[in-house]
Amino acid sequence: MAESRITDLLARIPTGIFINGEFTDSSSGERFDVLNPATGEVLTTVADATPEDAARAMDLAAEAQWDWAVTAPRERAEILRRAFDLATGKYRDDLATVMTLEMGKPLDQSYGEVTYGAEFLRWFSEEAARIRGDYFRVPEGHLQAVVVRRPVGPCLFITPWNFPLAMATRKAGPAFAAGNVAIMRPSQDTPLTALLFAQIMNEAGLPKGVFAVLPSKRSRPITGPLIQDPRMRKISFTGSTQVGKALLKEAADNVLRTSMELGGNAPFIVFEDADIDKAVEAAVATKLRNMGEACNAADHFFVHTDVYEEFAEKFTARIAAKKVGNGLEDGVDVGPLVSEKQLEDVSAMIDRAVEAGAKIAAGGGKPFNTGFFLEPTVLVDVDPESDIVKDEIFGPVAPVIRFEDEAELIKTINKDSVGLGGYFHTKDMNRVMRLAERLEIGMLGVNSATISNAGAPFGGMKHSGMGREGGKEGIEDYLQTVYVGMPAPDFF
């Protein structure tokens, strides 16, 4: 991509905090660097929001809440639909390029995220006009019950770096559709996508005060006071289980409604009756999408001993053939990890696995002297009790483990404290339903590499979080239920 185009784009992207429909400097005037993970160089600087900025955003949000709540559902829907059109039209190229620049994923995957992320705006624009209550006679017959669904109130979004657009739209879509106002604190690694999203919502006609975006170098000074504010009603967080637990403890003091999409450690199971070629194709896709930096990416591969050698050989060959490089270059399959720390953490996991007896079948090295790149890596002869099987990898590393007995494998997987996503390949439909009933996992992909869709509920079990995003379920956590009981009418 031409350097002049990138320079022009960065000059057009807003870099201030977004409050009251405007991009402004922070109250301190301080800024922080946004890095390009492919080069390690500074892309630009962004305004560093302060607690005072957060307080102002909260004041404006609380003031805007009632007017937005009573805005006609159709009007809210049309704003979200216009935002969808802008994201997939006028701003499509800008969104994709910015995501690749600040996060590192290959450009074709960034375009894929634009499509996927924007779909939440379209989906929830359609759900806005479908919010219903209920009306019924209580069993004793003396009261007529009216059930009203109304917005929960001001929301706080804390979004991650790995899908900077989709994780914003997945929260903003249902919140705005239901009539809630929101303040978003995006990851310090990917604030540009969030600010561009704010520009899109502003251009789509979202009223002033309804949405604020507060990029900041550190999260706690911004989110802490907001969580404690008595006017806040809900927090939606996507990120690590460790941080999610801490936020839940904070939210408890203010009894906030919470949606937590936390860590995953997805198993990918290949049974003896699987179509091995299709299983390999799916395994490569779900492992390397987003460089493996996805909560629902396959983390470890359990392969039946009868097909282990065939799968491992074909899988390794496919992984080794993938091109690593700057995501803006043509033909790149795997971009850099998001930061130097992420590269160090994943590399250390490989080293510990090898020390525990695993063998590197492909990759394992750092191909360039600049940037945060890691070769896609396949580990074989992996001890199922090793850390790399128990811990979420969040990188392009695939440990392949033998198994023989389905029942024992289910026990092994269910011992994990998390249960977000999982994948398995088999031709036995009885087994499919058996595993759907027995695996303690919120989302299962069968003979497939993908499960995420705006029209389906996304979420997990156990320490993978609570609540669901997407689908008809996605709007429920943004609605409050009010029951009104009145005397039953007299009948002639």
Coordinates of C-alpha atoms in Angstrom, one line a residue:
M1 CA 0.0 0.0 0.0
A2 CA 1.3 3.4 -0.9
E3 CA 2.9 5.3 1.9
S4 CA 1.1 8.5 0.8
R5 CA -2.3 6.8 1.2
I6 CA -1.4 5.7 4.8
T7 CA -0.2 9.2 5.6
D8 CA -3.4 10.7 4.2
L9 CA -5.5 8.3 6.2
L10 CA -3.8 8.9 9.5
A11 CA -4.2 12.6 8.9
R12 CA -8.0 12.1 8.6
I13 CA -8.5 9.8 11.5
P14 CA -9.8 11.5 14.7
T15 CA -7.3 11.3 17.6
G16 CA -9.1 13.3 20.3
I17 CA -11.5 12.0 22.9
F18 CA -15.2 11.8 21.7
I19 CA -17.6 13.6 24.0
N20 CA -20.9 15.4 23.3
G21 CA -20.6 14.7 19.6
E22 CA -17.2 16.3 19.3
F23 CA -13.6 15.2 19.2
T24 CA -11.5 17.3 21.6
D25 CA -8.2 17.2 23.5
S26 CA -8.3 15.6 27.0
S27 CA -8.5 17.9 29.9
S28 CA -4.9 17.4 30.7
G29 CA -3.8 17.9 27.1
E30 CA -1.6 14.7 27.3
R31 CA -1.4 12.1 24.5
F32 CA 0.0 8.6 24.1
D33 CA 1.6 6.7 21.3
V34 CA -0.2 4.2 19.0
L35 CA 2.3 1.6 17.6
N36 CA 2.3 -0.3 14.3
P37 CA 3.0 -3.9 15.4
A38 CA 4.5 -4.7 12.0
T39 CA 7.3 -2.2 12.5
G40 CA 7.3 -1.3 16.1
E41 CA 7.1 2.4 15.0
V42 CA 4.7 5.1 16.2
L43 CA 1.7 5.5 13.9
T44 CA 0.3 8.6 15.7
T45 CA -0.6 9.9 19.1
V46 CA -4.1 9.9 20.7
A47 CA -5.6 12.1 23.5
D48 CA -5.2 10.5 26.9
A49 CA -8.5 10.8 28.7
T50 CA -8.6 11.8 32.4
P51 CA -11.0 11.0 35.3
E52 CA -12.3 14.6 34.8
D53 CA -13.2 13.7 31.1
A54 CA -14.9 10.5 32.3
A55 CA -17.0 12.5 34.8
R56 CA -18.0 15.0 32.1
A57 CA -19.0 12.1 29.8
M58 CA -21.0 10.6 32.6
D59 CA -22.8 13.9 33.3
L60 CA -23.7 14.2 29.6
A61 CA -24.8 10.6 29.3
A62 CA -27.1 10.8 32.4
E63 CA -28.6 14.0 31.0
A64 CA -29.2 12.4 27.5
Q65 CA -30.6 9.1 28.8
W66 CA -34.3 10.0 29.1
D67 CA -34.6 11.7 25.7
W68 CA -32.8 8.8 24.0
A69 CA -34.9 6.2 25.9
V70 CA -38.2 7.8 24.6
T71 CA -36.9 8.2 21.1
A72 CA -39.0 6.2 18.8
P73 CA -37.6 2.7 18.2
R74 CA -37.8 3.2 14.4
E75 CA -35.7 6.4 14.7
R76 CA -33.1 4.5 16.8
A77 CA -33.2 1.7 14.2
E78 CA -32.6 4.1 11.3
I79 CA -29.5 5.6 13.0
L80 CA -28.0 2.1 13.4
R81 CA -28.9 1.2 9.8
R82 CA -27.2 4.4 8.6
A83 CA -24.2 3.5 10.6
F84 CA -24.2 0.1 9.0
D85 CA -24.3 1.7 5.6
L86 CA -21.4 4.1 6.4
A87 CA -19.3 1.3 7.8
T88 CA -19.7 -1.0 4.8
G89 CA -19.6 1.9 2.3
K90 CA -17.9 5.2 2.8
Y91 CA -15.7 4.1 5.7
R92 CA -15.1 0.5 4.7
D93 CA -11.5 1.0 3.3
D94 CA -10.6 3.3 6.2
L95 CA -11.8 0.9 8.9
A96 CA -10.0 -2.1 7.4
T97 CA -6.7 -0.2 6.8
V98 CA -6.7 1.3 10.3
M99 CA -7.3 -2.1 11.9
T100 CA -4.4 -3.6 10.1
L101 CA -2.2 -0.6 10.9
E102 CA -2.8 -0.6 14.7
M103 CA -3.6 -4.3 15.3
G104 CA -1.6 -6.2 12.6
K105 CA -4.1 -8.6 11.1
P106 CA -3.9 -9.1 7.3
L107 CA -5.9 -6.7 5.3
D108 CA -8.3 -9.3 4.0
Q109 CA -9.1 -10.3 7.5
S110 CA -9.7 -6.6 8.5
Y111 CA -12.2 -6.4 5.6
G112 CA -13.8 -9.5 7.0
E113 CA -14.1 -7.8 10.4
V114 CA -15.7 -4.7 8.8
T115 CA -18.4 -7.0 7.3
Y116 CA -18.8 -9.0 10.6
G117 CA -18.7 -6.0 12.9
A118 CA -21.1 -3.9 10.8
E119 CA -23.6 -6.7 10.8
F120 CA -24.3 -6.1 14.5
L121 CA -25.4 -2.6 13.6
R122 CA -27.8 -4.0 11.0
W123 CA -29.0 -6.9 13.1
F124 CA -29.8 -4.7 16.1
S125 CA -31.3 -2.0 14.0
E126 CA -33.9 -4.6 13.1
E127 CA -34.3 -5.7 16.8
A128 CA -34.9 -2.1 18.0
A129 CA -38.5 -2.2 16.7
R130 CA -39.2 -5.7 18.1
I131 CA -38.9 -5.0 21.8
R132 CA -42.0 -6.4 23.4
G133 CA -43.6 -6.7 26.8
D134 CA -46.4 -8.9 28.0
Y135 CA -50.0 -8.7 29.2
F136 CA -51.8 -11.5 31.1
R137 CA -54.1 -12.3 34.0
V138 CA -52.4 -13.6 37.2
P139 CA -53.4 -17.1 38.2
E140 CA -55.7 -15.9 41.0
G141 CA -57.6 -13.8 38.5
H142 CA -57.8 -10.6 40.5
L143 CA -55.0 -8.7 38.8
Q144 CA -54.1 -7.9 35.2
A145 CA -50.3 -7.9 34.7
V146 CA -48.6 -5.6 32.3
V147 CA -44.8 -6.3 31.7
V148 CA -42.9 -3.3 30.4
R149 CA -39.4 -3.6 28.8
R150 CA -37.4 -0.4 29.1
P151 CA -33.7 0.6 28.8
V152 CA -31.4 -0.4 31.6
G153 CA -29.7 3.0 31.6
P154 CA -26.1 4.3 31.2
C155 CA -23.7 1.6 30.1
L156 CA -19.9 1.3 30.3
F157 CA -18.1 -0.7 27.5
I158 CA -14.6 -1.9 28.0
T159 CA -13.4 -3.3 24.7
P160 CA -10.3 -5.3 23.7
W161 CA -7.7 -4.9 21.0
N162 CA -8.1 -8.1 19.0
F163 CA -11.4 -7.2 17.2
P164 CA -11.5 -3.4 17.8
L165 CA -14.6 -2.8 15.6
A166 CA -16.6 -5.9 16.2
M167 CA -16.3 -5.8 19.9
A168 CA -17.5 -2.2 19.9
T169 CA -20.5 -2.8 17.6
R170 CA -21.5 -6.0 19.4
K171 CA -22.1 -3.9 22.5
A172 CA -23.2 -0.6 21.0
G173 CA -25.7 -2.2 18.6
P174 CA -28.0 -3.7 21.3
A175 CA -27.4 -0.9 23.8
F176 CA -28.5 1.9 21.4
A177 CA -31.3 -0.2 19.9
A178 CA -32.7 -0.6 23.4
G179 CA -32.4 3.1 24.1
N180 CA -29.4 3.2 26.4
V181 CA -26.5 5.7 26.5
A182 CA -22.9 4.5 26.7
I183 CA -19.3 5.4 27.5
M184 CA -16.6 3.3 25.9
R185 CA -13.0 2.8 27.0
P186 CA -11.2 1.1 24.1
S187 CA -7.9 -0.8 24.4
Q188 CA -4.9 1.5 24.4
D189 CA -3.4 -0.6 21.6
T190 CA -6.3 0.0 19.2
P191 CA -8.0 3.4 19.9
L192 CA -8.0 4.6 16.3
T193 CA -10.7 2.1 15.2
A194 CA -12.9 3.0 18.2
L195 CA -12.6 6.7 17.4
L196 CA -13.4 6.1 13.7
F197 CA -16.4 4.1 14.9
A198 CA -17.5 7.1 17.0
Q199 CA -17.2 9.3 13.9
I200 CA -19.5 6.9 12.0
M201 CA -22.1 6.9 14.8
N202 CA -21.9 10.7 14.9
E203 CA -22.4 11.0 11.2
A204 CA -25.3 8.5 11.3
G205 CA -27.1 10.9 13.6
L206 CA -26.6 9.6 17.1
P207 CA -27.6 12.5 19.4
K208 CA -25.0 14.4 21.5
G209 CA -24.2 12.8 24.8
V210 CA -25.5 9.4 23.9
F211 CA -22.1 8.0 23.2
A212 CA -18.6 8.9 24.4
V213 CA -15.3 7.2 23.6
L214 CA -12.4 7.8 26.0
P215 CA -9.1 6.4 24.9
S216 CA -6.5 6.3 27.7
K217 CA -3.1 4.9 28.4
R218 CA -4.4 3.3 31.6
S219 CA -7.8 1.9 32.2
R220 CA -8.4 2.1 36.0
P221 CA -8.4 5.9 36.3
I222 CA -11.2 6.0 33.7
T223 CA -13.3 2.9 34.5
G224 CA -13.0 2.9 38.3
P225 CA -14.9 6.1 38.9
L226 CA -17.5 5.2 36.3
I227 CA -18.2 1.8 37.8
Q228 CA -18.6 3.5 41.2
D229 CA -20.9 6.3 39.9
P230 CA -24.5 5.7 41.2
R231 CA -25.9 6.7 37.8
M232 CA -24.1 3.8 36.0
R233 CA -26.4 0.8 35.4
K234 CA -24.4 -1.7 33.3
I235 CA -20.9 -2.8 32.4
S236 CA -20.0 -4.9 29.4
F237 CA -16.5 -6.2 29.2
T238 CA -14.6 -8.3 26.7
G239 CA -11.1 -9.5 27.8
S240 CA -9.2 -11.8 30.1
T241 CA -10.8 -13.8 32.9
Q242 CA -8.5 -12.3 35.4
V243 CA -9.5 -8.7 34.6
G244 CA -13.2 -9.8 34.3
K245 CA -13.2 -11.2 37.8
A246 CA -11.7 -7.9 39.2
L247 CA -14.4 -5.9 37.4
L248 CA -17.1 -8.2 38.7
K249 CA -16.0 -7.5 42.3
E250 CA -16.1 -3.7 41.6
A251 CA -19.4 -3.9 39.9
A252 CA -20.9 -5.8 42.9
D253 CA -20.5 -2.7 45.1
N254 CA -22.8 -0.7 42.8
V255 CA -24.9 -3.8 41.9
L256 CA -24.4 -3.2 38.2
R257 CA -25.8 -5.4 35.5
T258 CA -22.8 -7.2 33.9
S259 CA -22.0 -8.9 30.6
M260 CA -18.6 -10.6 30.7
E261 CA -17.1 -12.2 27.6
L262 CA -13.9 -13.6 29.1
G263 CA -11.1 -16.0 28.3
G264 CA -11.4 -19.2 26.2
N265 CA -9.2 -22.2 25.6
A266 CA -11.1 -23.9 22.8
P267 CA -10.4 -27.6 22.1
F268 CA -10.4 -28.8 18.4
I269 CA -11.3 -32.5 18.3
V270 CA -10.6 -34.7 15.4
F271 CA -12.4 -38.1 15.7
E272 CA -11.4 -41.3 13.9
D273 CA -14.3 -41.0 11.4
A274 CA -13.6 -37.4 10.5
D275 CA -12.9 -36.2 6.9
I276 CA -9.2 -35.4 7.6
D277 CA -8.7 -33.0 4.7
K278 CA -11.7 -30.9 5.8
A279 CA -10.6 -31.1 9.4
V280 CA -7.2 -29.8 8.4
E281 CA -8.6 -27.0 6.4
A282 CA -10.8 -26.0 9.3
A283 CA -8.0 -26.3 11.8
V284 CA -5.7 -24.0 9.9
A285 CA -8.4 -21.4 9.5
T286 CA -9.6 -21.3 13.1
K287 CA -6.0 -21.4 14.4
L288 CA -4.5 -18.7 12.3
R289 CA -7.4 -16.3 11.9
N290 CA -6.4 -13.1 13.6
M291 CA -3.0 -14.7 14.3
G292 CA -4.7 -16.9 16.9
E293 CA -5.5 -13.8 18.9
A294 CA -9.1 -14.6 19.4
C295 CA -11.0 -15.9 22.4
N296 CA -12.8 -18.5 20.3
A297 CA -9.7 -19.6 18.3
A298 CA -8.8 -23.2 18.6
D299 CA -6.1 -23.5 21.2
H300 CA -5.3 -27.2 21.4
F301 CA -5.9 -30.0 19.0
F302 CA -7.0 -33.4 20.3
V303 CA -6.7 -36.0 17.5
H304 CA -7.7 -39.6 17.8
T305 CA -4.7 -41.9 17.7
D306 CA -6.0 -43.8 14.6
V307 CA -5.7 -40.6 12.5
Y308 CA -3.1 -38.7 14.5
E309 CA -0.2 -39.2 12.1
E310 CA -2.2 -38.3 9.0
F311 CA -3.7 -35.2 10.5
A312 CA -0.4 -34.0 12.1
E313 CA 1.5 -34.4 8.8
K314 CA -1.1 -32.6 6.7
F315 CA -1.7 -29.9 9.3
T316 CA 2.0 -29.2 9.7
A317 CA 2.5 -28.9 6.0
R318 CA -0.4 -26.4 5.6
I319 CA 0.8 -24.3 8.6
A320 CA 4.4 -24.2 7.4
A321 CA 3.3 -22.9 4.0
K322 CA 1.6 -19.8 5.4
K323 CA 3.2 -16.5 4.5
V324 CA 4.1 -14.2 7.4
G325 CA 4.5 -10.5 7.0
N326 CA 3.1 -7.0 7.2
G327 CA -0.7 -7.3 6.9
L328 CA -0.8 -4.5 4.3
E329 CA 1.2 -6.6 1.8
D330 CA -0.4 -8.8 -0.8
G331 CA -0.6 -12.5 0.0
V332 CA 0.2 -12.3 3.7
D333 CA -1.6 -14.9 5.8
V334 CA -0.2 -14.2 9.2
G335 CA 0.5 -10.7 10.5
P336 CA 2.4 -9.7 13.7
L337 CA 1.2 -10.2 17.2
V338 CA -0.3 -7.0 18.7
S339 CA 2.6 -6.1 21.0
E340 CA 6.1 -7.0 22.1
K341 CA 4.7 -8.3 25.4
Q342 CA 2.3 -10.6 23.6
L343 CA 5.2 -11.9 21.4
E344 CA 7.3 -12.5 24.5
D345 CA 4.4 -14.3 26.3
V346 CA 3.6 -16.7 23.5
S347 CA 7.3 -17.4 22.7
A348 CA 7.8 -18.3 26.4
M349 CA 4.9 -20.8 26.2
I350 CA 6.6 -22.5 23.3
D351 CA 9.8 -22.7 25.2
R352 CA 8.1 -24.2 28.3
A353 CA 6.3 -26.8 26.1
V354 CA 9.5 -27.9 24.5
E355 CA 11.1 -28.2 27.9
A356 CA 8.2 -30.4 28.9
G357 CA 8.9 -32.8 26.0
A358 CA 7.0 -31.4 23.0
K359 CA 8.6 -31.3 19.6
I360 CA 8.4 -28.3 17.1
A361 CA 7.1 -29.7 13.8
A362 CA 6.9 -26.3 12.1
G363 CA 7.7 -22.7 12.9
G364 CA 8.7 -21.5 16.4
G365 CA 11.0 -18.7 15.3
K366 CA 10.9 -14.9 14.9
P367 CA 11.3 -14.4 11.1
F368 CA 12.1 -10.7 11.1
N369 CA 14.3 -8.3 13.1
T370 CA 11.6 -5.7 13.3
G371 CA 8.0 -5.9 14.4
F372 CA 6.3 -8.4 16.6
F373 CA 6.2 -11.5 14.3
L374 CA 6.2 -15.1 15.2
E375 CA 6.2 -18.0 12.8
P376 CA 3.0 -20.2 12.9
T377 CA 4.0 -23.1 15.1
V378 CA 2.9 -26.7 15.3
L379 CA 3.9 -28.7 18.4
V380 CA 3.6 -32.5 18.4
D381 CA 4.0 -35.2 21.1
V382 CA 2.5 -32.7 23.6
D383 CA 1.9 -33.7 27.2
P384 CA -1.8 -33.2 27.8
E385 CA -1.0 -32.0 31.3
S386 CA 1.5 -29.3 30.1
D387 CA 0.8 -25.6 30.6
I388 CA 0.4 -25.0 26.9
V389 CA -2.7 -27.2 26.9
K390 CA -4.2 -25.8 30.1
D391 CA -3.5 -22.1 29.3
E392 CA -5.0 -19.9 26.6
I393 CA -2.3 -19.3 24.0
F394 CA -3.6 -16.2 22.1
G395 CA -1.1 -16.7 19.3
P396 CA -0.3 -18.8 16.2
V397 CA 0.7 -21.9 18.1
A398 CA -1.0 -25.3 17.7
P399 CA -0.3 -28.1 20.2
V400 CA -1.4 -31.5 18.8
I401 CA -2.4 -34.1 21.4
R402 CA -3.3 -37.8 21.0
F403 CA -6.4 -39.3 22.5
E404 CA -8.1 -42.6 22.4
D405 CA -11.3 -42.6 24.5
E406 CA -14.1 -40.1 23.9
A407 CA -15.5 -40.3 27.5
E408 CA -12.1 -39.6 29.0
L409 CA -11.5 -36.7 26.6
I410 CA -14.8 -35.1 27.7
K411 CA -13.7 -35.4 31.3
T412 CA -10.3 -33.8 30.5
I413 CA -11.9 -30.9 28.6
N414 CA -14.6 -30.3 31.3
K415 CA -11.9 -30.0 33.9
D416 CA -10.9 -26.7 32.4
S417 CA -12.2 -23.7 34.3
V418 CA -13.3 -22.0 31.0
G419 CA -15.8 -23.0 28.4
L420 CA -16.3 -20.5 25.6
G421 CA -15.9 -22.3 22.2
G422 CA -15.0 -25.7 20.9
Y423 CA -14.8 -27.5 17.6
F424 CA -15.1 -31.1 16.6
H425 CA -15.1 -33.1 13.4
T426 CA -17.0 -36.4 13.0
K427 CA -19.6 -38.0 10.8
D428 CA -21.5 -39.5 13.7
M429 CA -24.6 -37.3 14.3
N430 CA -25.4 -39.2 17.5
R431 CA -21.9 -38.1 18.8
V432 CA -22.6 -34.5 17.8
M433 CA -25.7 -34.3 20.0
R434 CA -24.0 -36.3 22.8
L435 CA -21.1 -33.8 22.9
A436 CA -23.5 -30.8 22.7
E437 CA -25.1 -32.2 25.9
R438 CA -22.0 -33.1 27.7
L439 CA -19.2 -30.6 26.9
E440 CA -19.3 -27.6 29.3
I441 CA -18.8 -25.1 26.4
G442 CA -21.1 -22.3 25.3
M443 CA -20.5 -22.5 21.5
L444 CA -19.7 -25.5 19.4
G445 CA -18.6 -25.7 15.8
V446 CA -19.3 -29.0 14.1
N447 CA -17.3 -29.9 10.9
S448 CA -16.7 -26.1 10.6
A449 CA -14.1 -23.5 11.3
T450 CA -16.4 -20.6 12.2
I451 CA -19.2 -20.1 14.8
S452 CA -19.4 -16.3 15.2
N453 CA -22.4 -14.6 13.7
A454 CA -24.4 -11.5 14.6
G455 CA -27.6 -13.5 14.5
A456 CA -26.4 -16.1 17.0
P457 CA -25.8 -15.9 20.7
F458 CA -22.1 -15.5 21.5
G459 CA -20.9 -16.5 25.0
G460 CA -19.5 -19.2 27.3
M461 CA -19.8 -21.1 30.5
K462 CA -17.9 -21.1 33.8
H463 CA -15.0 -18.7 33.9
S464 CA -15.6 -17.7 30.3
G465 CA -18.2 -15.2 31.4
M466 CA -21.8 -14.5 31.6
G467 CA -24.5 -13.2 29.3
R468 CA -24.7 -13.5 25.5
E469 CA -23.9 -11.0 22.7
G470 CA -25.6 -11.3 19.3
G471 CA -28.8 -13.1 18.4
K472 CA -32.2 -12.3 19.9
E473 CA -30.5 -12.8 23.3
G474 CA -28.1 -10.0 22.7
I475 CA -30.5 -7.2 23.5
E476 CA -31.9 -8.8 26.7
D477 CA -29.1 -7.6 29.0
Y478 CA -29.8 -4.0 27.9
L479 CA -33.4 -4.1 28.9
Q480 CA -35.0 -3.7 32.3
T481 CA -38.2 -5.6 33.1
V482 CA -41.0 -3.7 35.0
Y483 CA -44.1 -5.4 36.2
V484 CA -47.3 -3.4 36.6
G485 CA -50.2 -5.0 38.4
M486 CA -53.7 -3.5 38.1
P487 CA -57.2 -4.7 39.1
A488 CA -58.6 -7.1 36.6
P489 CA -61.5 -5.6 34.5
D490 CA -65.1 -6.3 35.4
F491 CA -66.9 -8.4 32.8
F492 CA -70.6 -8.2 32.0

